[in-house]
Tab-separated table of C-alpha atoms in Angstrom:
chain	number	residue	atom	x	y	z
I	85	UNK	CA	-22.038	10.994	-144.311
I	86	UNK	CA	-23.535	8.843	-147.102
I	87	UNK	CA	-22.049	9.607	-150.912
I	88	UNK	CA	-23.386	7.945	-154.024
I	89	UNK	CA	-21.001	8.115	-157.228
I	90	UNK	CA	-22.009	6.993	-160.362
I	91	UNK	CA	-19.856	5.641	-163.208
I	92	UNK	CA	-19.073	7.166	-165.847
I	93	UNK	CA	-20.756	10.083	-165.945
I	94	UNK	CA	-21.308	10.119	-170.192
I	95	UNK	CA	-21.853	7.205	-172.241
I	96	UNK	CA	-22.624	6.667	-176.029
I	97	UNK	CA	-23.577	3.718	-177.620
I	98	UNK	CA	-24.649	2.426	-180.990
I	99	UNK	CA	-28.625	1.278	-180.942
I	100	UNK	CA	-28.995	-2.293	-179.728
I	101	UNK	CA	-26.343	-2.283	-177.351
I	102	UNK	CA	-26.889	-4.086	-173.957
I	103	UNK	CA	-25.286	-1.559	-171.334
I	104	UNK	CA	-24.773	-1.044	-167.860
I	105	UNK	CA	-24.787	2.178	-165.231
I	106	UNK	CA	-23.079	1.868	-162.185
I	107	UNK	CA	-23.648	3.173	-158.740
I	108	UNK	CA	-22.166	3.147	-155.283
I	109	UNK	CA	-22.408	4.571	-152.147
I	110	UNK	CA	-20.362	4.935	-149.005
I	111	UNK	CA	-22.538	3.890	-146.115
I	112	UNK	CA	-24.540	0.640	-146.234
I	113	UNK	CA	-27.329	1.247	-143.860
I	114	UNK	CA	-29.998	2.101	-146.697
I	115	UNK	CA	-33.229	1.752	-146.213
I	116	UNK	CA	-34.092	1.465	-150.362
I	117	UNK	CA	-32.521	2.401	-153.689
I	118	UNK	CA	-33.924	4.394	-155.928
I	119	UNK	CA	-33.097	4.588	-159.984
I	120	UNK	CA	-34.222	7.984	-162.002
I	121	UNK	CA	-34.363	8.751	-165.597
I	122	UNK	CA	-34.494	12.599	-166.124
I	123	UNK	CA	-34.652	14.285	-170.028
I	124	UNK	CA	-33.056	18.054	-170.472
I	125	UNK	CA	-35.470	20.499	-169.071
I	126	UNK	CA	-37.572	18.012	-167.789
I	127	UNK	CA	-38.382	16.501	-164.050
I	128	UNK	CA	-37.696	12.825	-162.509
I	129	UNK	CA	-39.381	9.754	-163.694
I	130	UNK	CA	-38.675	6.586	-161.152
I	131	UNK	CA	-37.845	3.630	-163.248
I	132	UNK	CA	-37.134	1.155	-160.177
I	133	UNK	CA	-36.713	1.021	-156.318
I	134	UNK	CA	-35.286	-1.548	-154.642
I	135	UNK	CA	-36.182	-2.275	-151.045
I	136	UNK	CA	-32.786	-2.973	-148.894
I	137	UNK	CA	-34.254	-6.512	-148.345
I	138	UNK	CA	-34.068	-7.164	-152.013
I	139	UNK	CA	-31.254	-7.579	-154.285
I	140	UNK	CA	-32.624	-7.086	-157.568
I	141	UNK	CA	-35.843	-5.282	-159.657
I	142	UNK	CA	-36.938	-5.619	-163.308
I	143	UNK	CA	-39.458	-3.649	-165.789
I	144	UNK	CA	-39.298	-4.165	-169.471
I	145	UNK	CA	-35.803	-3.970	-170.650
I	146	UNK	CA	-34.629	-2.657	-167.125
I	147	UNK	CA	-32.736	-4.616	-164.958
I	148	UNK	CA	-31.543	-3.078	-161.671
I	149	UNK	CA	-29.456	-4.927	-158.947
I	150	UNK	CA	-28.187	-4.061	-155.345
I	151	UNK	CA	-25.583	-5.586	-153.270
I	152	UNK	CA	-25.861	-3.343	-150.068
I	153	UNK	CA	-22.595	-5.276	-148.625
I	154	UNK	CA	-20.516	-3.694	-151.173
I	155	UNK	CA	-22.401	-0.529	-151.365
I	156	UNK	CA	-22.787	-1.159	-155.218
I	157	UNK	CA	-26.026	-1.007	-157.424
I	158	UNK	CA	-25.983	-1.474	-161.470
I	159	UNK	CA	-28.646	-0.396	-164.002
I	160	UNK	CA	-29.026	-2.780	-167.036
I	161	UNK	CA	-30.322	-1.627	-169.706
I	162	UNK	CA	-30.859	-4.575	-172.494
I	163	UNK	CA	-31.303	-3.610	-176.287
I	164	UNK	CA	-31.117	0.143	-176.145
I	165	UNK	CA	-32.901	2.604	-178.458
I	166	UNK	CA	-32.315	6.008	-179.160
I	167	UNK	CA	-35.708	6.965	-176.816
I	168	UNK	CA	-33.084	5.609	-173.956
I	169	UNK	CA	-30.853	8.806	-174.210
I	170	UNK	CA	-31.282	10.652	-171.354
I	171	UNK	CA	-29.603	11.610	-167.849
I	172	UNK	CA	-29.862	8.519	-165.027
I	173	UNK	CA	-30.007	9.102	-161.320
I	174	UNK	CA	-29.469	6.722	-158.336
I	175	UNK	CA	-30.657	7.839	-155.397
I	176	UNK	CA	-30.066	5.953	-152.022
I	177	UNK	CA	-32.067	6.514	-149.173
I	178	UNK	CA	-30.256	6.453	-145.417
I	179	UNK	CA	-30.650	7.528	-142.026
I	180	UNK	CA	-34.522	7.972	-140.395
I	181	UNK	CA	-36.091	11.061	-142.475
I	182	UNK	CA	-36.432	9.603	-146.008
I	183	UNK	CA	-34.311	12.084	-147.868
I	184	UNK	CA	-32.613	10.993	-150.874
I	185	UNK	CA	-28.922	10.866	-150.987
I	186	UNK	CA	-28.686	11.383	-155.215
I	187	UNK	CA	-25.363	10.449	-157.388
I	188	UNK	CA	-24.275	13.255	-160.117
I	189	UNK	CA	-26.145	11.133	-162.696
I	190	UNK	CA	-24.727	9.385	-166.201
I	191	UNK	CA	-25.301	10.804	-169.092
I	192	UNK	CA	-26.332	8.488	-172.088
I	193	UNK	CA	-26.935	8.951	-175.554
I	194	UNK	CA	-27.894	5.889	-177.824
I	195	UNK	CA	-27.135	6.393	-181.277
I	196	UNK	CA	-29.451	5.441	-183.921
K	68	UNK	CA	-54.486	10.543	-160.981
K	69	UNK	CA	-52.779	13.241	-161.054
K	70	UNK	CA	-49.033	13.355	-160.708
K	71	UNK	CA	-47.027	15.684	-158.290
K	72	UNK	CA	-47.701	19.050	-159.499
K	73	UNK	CA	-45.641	21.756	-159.773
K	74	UNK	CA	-46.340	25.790	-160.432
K	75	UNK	CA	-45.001	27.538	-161.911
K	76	UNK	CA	-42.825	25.600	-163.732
K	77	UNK	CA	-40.817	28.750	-164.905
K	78	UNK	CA	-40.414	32.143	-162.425
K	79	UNK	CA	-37.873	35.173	-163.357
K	80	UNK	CA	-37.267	37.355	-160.522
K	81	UNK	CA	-34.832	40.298	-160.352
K	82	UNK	CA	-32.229	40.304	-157.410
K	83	UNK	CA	-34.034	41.325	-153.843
K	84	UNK	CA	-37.409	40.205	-154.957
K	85	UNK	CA	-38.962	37.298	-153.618
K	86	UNK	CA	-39.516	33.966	-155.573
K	87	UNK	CA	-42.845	31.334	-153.972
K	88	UNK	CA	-43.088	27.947	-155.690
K	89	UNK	CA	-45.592	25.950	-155.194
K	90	UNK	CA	-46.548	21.863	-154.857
K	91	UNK	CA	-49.429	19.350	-154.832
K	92	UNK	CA	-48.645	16.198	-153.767
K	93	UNK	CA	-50.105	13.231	-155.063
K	94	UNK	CA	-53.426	11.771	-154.252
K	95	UNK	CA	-52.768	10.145	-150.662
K	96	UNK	CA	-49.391	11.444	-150.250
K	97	UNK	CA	-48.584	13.623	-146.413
K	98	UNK	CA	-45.062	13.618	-147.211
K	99	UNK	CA	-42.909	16.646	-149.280
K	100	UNK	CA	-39.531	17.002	-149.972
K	101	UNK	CA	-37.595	19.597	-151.801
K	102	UNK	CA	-34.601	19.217	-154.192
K	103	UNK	CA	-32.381	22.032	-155.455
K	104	UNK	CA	-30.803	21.467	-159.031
K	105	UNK	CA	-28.211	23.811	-159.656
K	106	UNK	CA	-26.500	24.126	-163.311
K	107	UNK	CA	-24.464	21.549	-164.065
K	108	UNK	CA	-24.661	19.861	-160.661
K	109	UNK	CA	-26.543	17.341	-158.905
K	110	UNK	CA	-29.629	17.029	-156.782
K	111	UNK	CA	-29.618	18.813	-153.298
K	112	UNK	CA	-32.250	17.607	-150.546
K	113	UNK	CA	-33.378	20.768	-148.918
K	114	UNK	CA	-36.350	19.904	-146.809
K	115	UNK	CA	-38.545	17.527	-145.998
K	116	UNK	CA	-42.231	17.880	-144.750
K	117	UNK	CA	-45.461	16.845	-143.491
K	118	UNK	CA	-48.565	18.298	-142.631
K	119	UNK	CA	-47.816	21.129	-140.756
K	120	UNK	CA	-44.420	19.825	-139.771
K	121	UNK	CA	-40.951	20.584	-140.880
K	122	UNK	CA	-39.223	17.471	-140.040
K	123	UNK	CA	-36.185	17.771	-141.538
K	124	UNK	CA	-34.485	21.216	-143.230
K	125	UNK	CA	-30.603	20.442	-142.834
K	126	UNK	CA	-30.389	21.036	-146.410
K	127	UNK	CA	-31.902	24.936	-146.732
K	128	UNK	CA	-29.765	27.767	-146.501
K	129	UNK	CA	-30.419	29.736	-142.909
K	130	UNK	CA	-31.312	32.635	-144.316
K	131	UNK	CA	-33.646	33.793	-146.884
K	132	UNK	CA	-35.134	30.072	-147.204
K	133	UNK	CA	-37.940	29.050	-146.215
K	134	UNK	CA	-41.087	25.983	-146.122
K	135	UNK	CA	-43.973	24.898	-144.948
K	136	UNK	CA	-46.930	22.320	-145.745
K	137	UNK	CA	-50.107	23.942	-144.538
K	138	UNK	CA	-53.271	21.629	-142.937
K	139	UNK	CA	-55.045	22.716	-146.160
K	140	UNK	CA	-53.275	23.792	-149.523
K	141	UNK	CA	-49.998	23.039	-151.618
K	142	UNK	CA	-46.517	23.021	-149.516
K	143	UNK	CA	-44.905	26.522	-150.593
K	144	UNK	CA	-41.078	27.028	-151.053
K	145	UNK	CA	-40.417	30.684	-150.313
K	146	UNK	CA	-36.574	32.415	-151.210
K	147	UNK	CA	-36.511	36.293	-150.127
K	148	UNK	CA	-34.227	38.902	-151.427
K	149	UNK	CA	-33.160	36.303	-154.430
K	150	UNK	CA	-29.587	36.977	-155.430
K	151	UNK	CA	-28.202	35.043	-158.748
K	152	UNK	CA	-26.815	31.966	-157.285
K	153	UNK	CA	-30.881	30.877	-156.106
K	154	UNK	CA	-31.602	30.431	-160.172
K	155	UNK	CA	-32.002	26.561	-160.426
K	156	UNK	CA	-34.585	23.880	-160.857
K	157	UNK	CA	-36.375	23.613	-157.777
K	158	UNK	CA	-37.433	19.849	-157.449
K	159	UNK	CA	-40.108	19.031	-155.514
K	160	UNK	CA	-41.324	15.132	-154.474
K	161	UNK	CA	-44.113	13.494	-152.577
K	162	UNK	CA	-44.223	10.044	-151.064
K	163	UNK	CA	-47.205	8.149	-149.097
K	164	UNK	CA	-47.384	8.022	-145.588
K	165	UNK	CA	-45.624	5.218	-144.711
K	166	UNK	CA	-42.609	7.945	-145.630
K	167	UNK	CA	-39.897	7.446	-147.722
K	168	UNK	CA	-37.372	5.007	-145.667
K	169	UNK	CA	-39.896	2.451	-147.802
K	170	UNK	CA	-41.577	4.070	-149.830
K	171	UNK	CA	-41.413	5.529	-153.101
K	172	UNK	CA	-40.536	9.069	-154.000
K	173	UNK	CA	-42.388	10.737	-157.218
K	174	UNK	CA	-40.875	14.370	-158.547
K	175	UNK	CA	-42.797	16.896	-160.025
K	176	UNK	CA	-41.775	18.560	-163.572
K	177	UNK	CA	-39.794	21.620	-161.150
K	178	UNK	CA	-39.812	24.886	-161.034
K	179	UNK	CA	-36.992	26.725	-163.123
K	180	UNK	CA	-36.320	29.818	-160.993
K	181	UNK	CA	-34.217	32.826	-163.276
K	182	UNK	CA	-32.825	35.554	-161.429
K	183	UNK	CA	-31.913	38.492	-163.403
């Protein structure tokens, strides 16, 4: 049964800060990974997916990386700003129906 | 192009009623799938369908649950004789139909279900 656990699950940092999110799962047989960025109240926005072919993705000051052998994915995030403060989601997708395996999220607040 | 949308995005319903939320996919999408956010914890997969098809549902209770994605019209999520523990946000996403083993899921805003 696949399980994705992300680390930590709260993290505050000043403005400006480089940081990173991580994410594993259990089983390595994933088809793609998925990254999510959800406010309070509000719904999912996908930031990046990453095919199980690839190893890494990039928009803007995202940076997302996977290394299926290890069952281990990271979200960079470079020069953070206070609009960065939200909840983020990896979600992995396993197994031959397309459903998304999600992690319990980490929680980050940049402060200004 | 519209997003995946969502209605309503807020229901209250007292215990033993029945709650019916609704979703549009996106423009070109055949695939639905339905997430259950409960307070504090994560996002559950409940079902996943196409057109007329309930491929996979190993994530919705057995009783009182229900889905389906008519030929024509949104896919409906349907909860009977709603109890307390049902309030959540009820997530729903669409993907193209390639499906979502390579494709890209996109999530509506939900639909915040209160049961007094």
């Amino acid at each position: 049964k696949q399980e994705v656990t992300q680390i930590p699950a709260a993290l505050s940092v000043p403005e400006g800060e480089n940081l990173v999110l991580n994410c594993s799962f259990t089983d390595s047989a994933i088809y793609n990974l998925q990254w999510f960025r959800q406010d309070p109240g509000k719904g999912l926005t996908s930031l990046l997916l990453i095919q199980s072919s690839q190893r890494e993705q990039t928009s803007g000051r995202l940076n997302a990386s996977l290394d299926k052998s290890s069952g281990r994915s990271t979200l960079y995030i470079a020069a953070s700003q206070p609009g960065d403060s939200a909840t983020y989601l990896c979600a992995v997708i396993s197994g031959n129906t397309g459903k998304l395996i999600f992690g319990q999220g980490t929680t980050l607040q940049v402060k200004p | 192009n519209a997003g995946v949308m969502q209605n309503p995005r807020h229901l209250v319903r007292r215990r033993g009623q029945e709650a019916r939320l609704r979703c549009s996919p996106m423009k070109g999408h055949s695939h639905v799938y339905w997430y259950r956010q409960l307070p504090e914890e994560g996002l559950k997969f409940m079902v996943y369908l196409q057109k007329e098809n309930i491929i996979d549902e190993s994530g919705m209770p057995k009783e009182r649950f229900s889905a389906e994605f008519p030929k024509e019209g949104p896919s409906i999520l349907r909860i009977q004789q709603v109890v307390r523990g049902d309030s959540a946000a009820y997530f729903c996403a669409s993907s193209r139909p390639s499906g979502g083993t390579t494709g890209e899921l996109f999530f509506g805003e939900g639909s915040r279900l209160t049961v007094l």
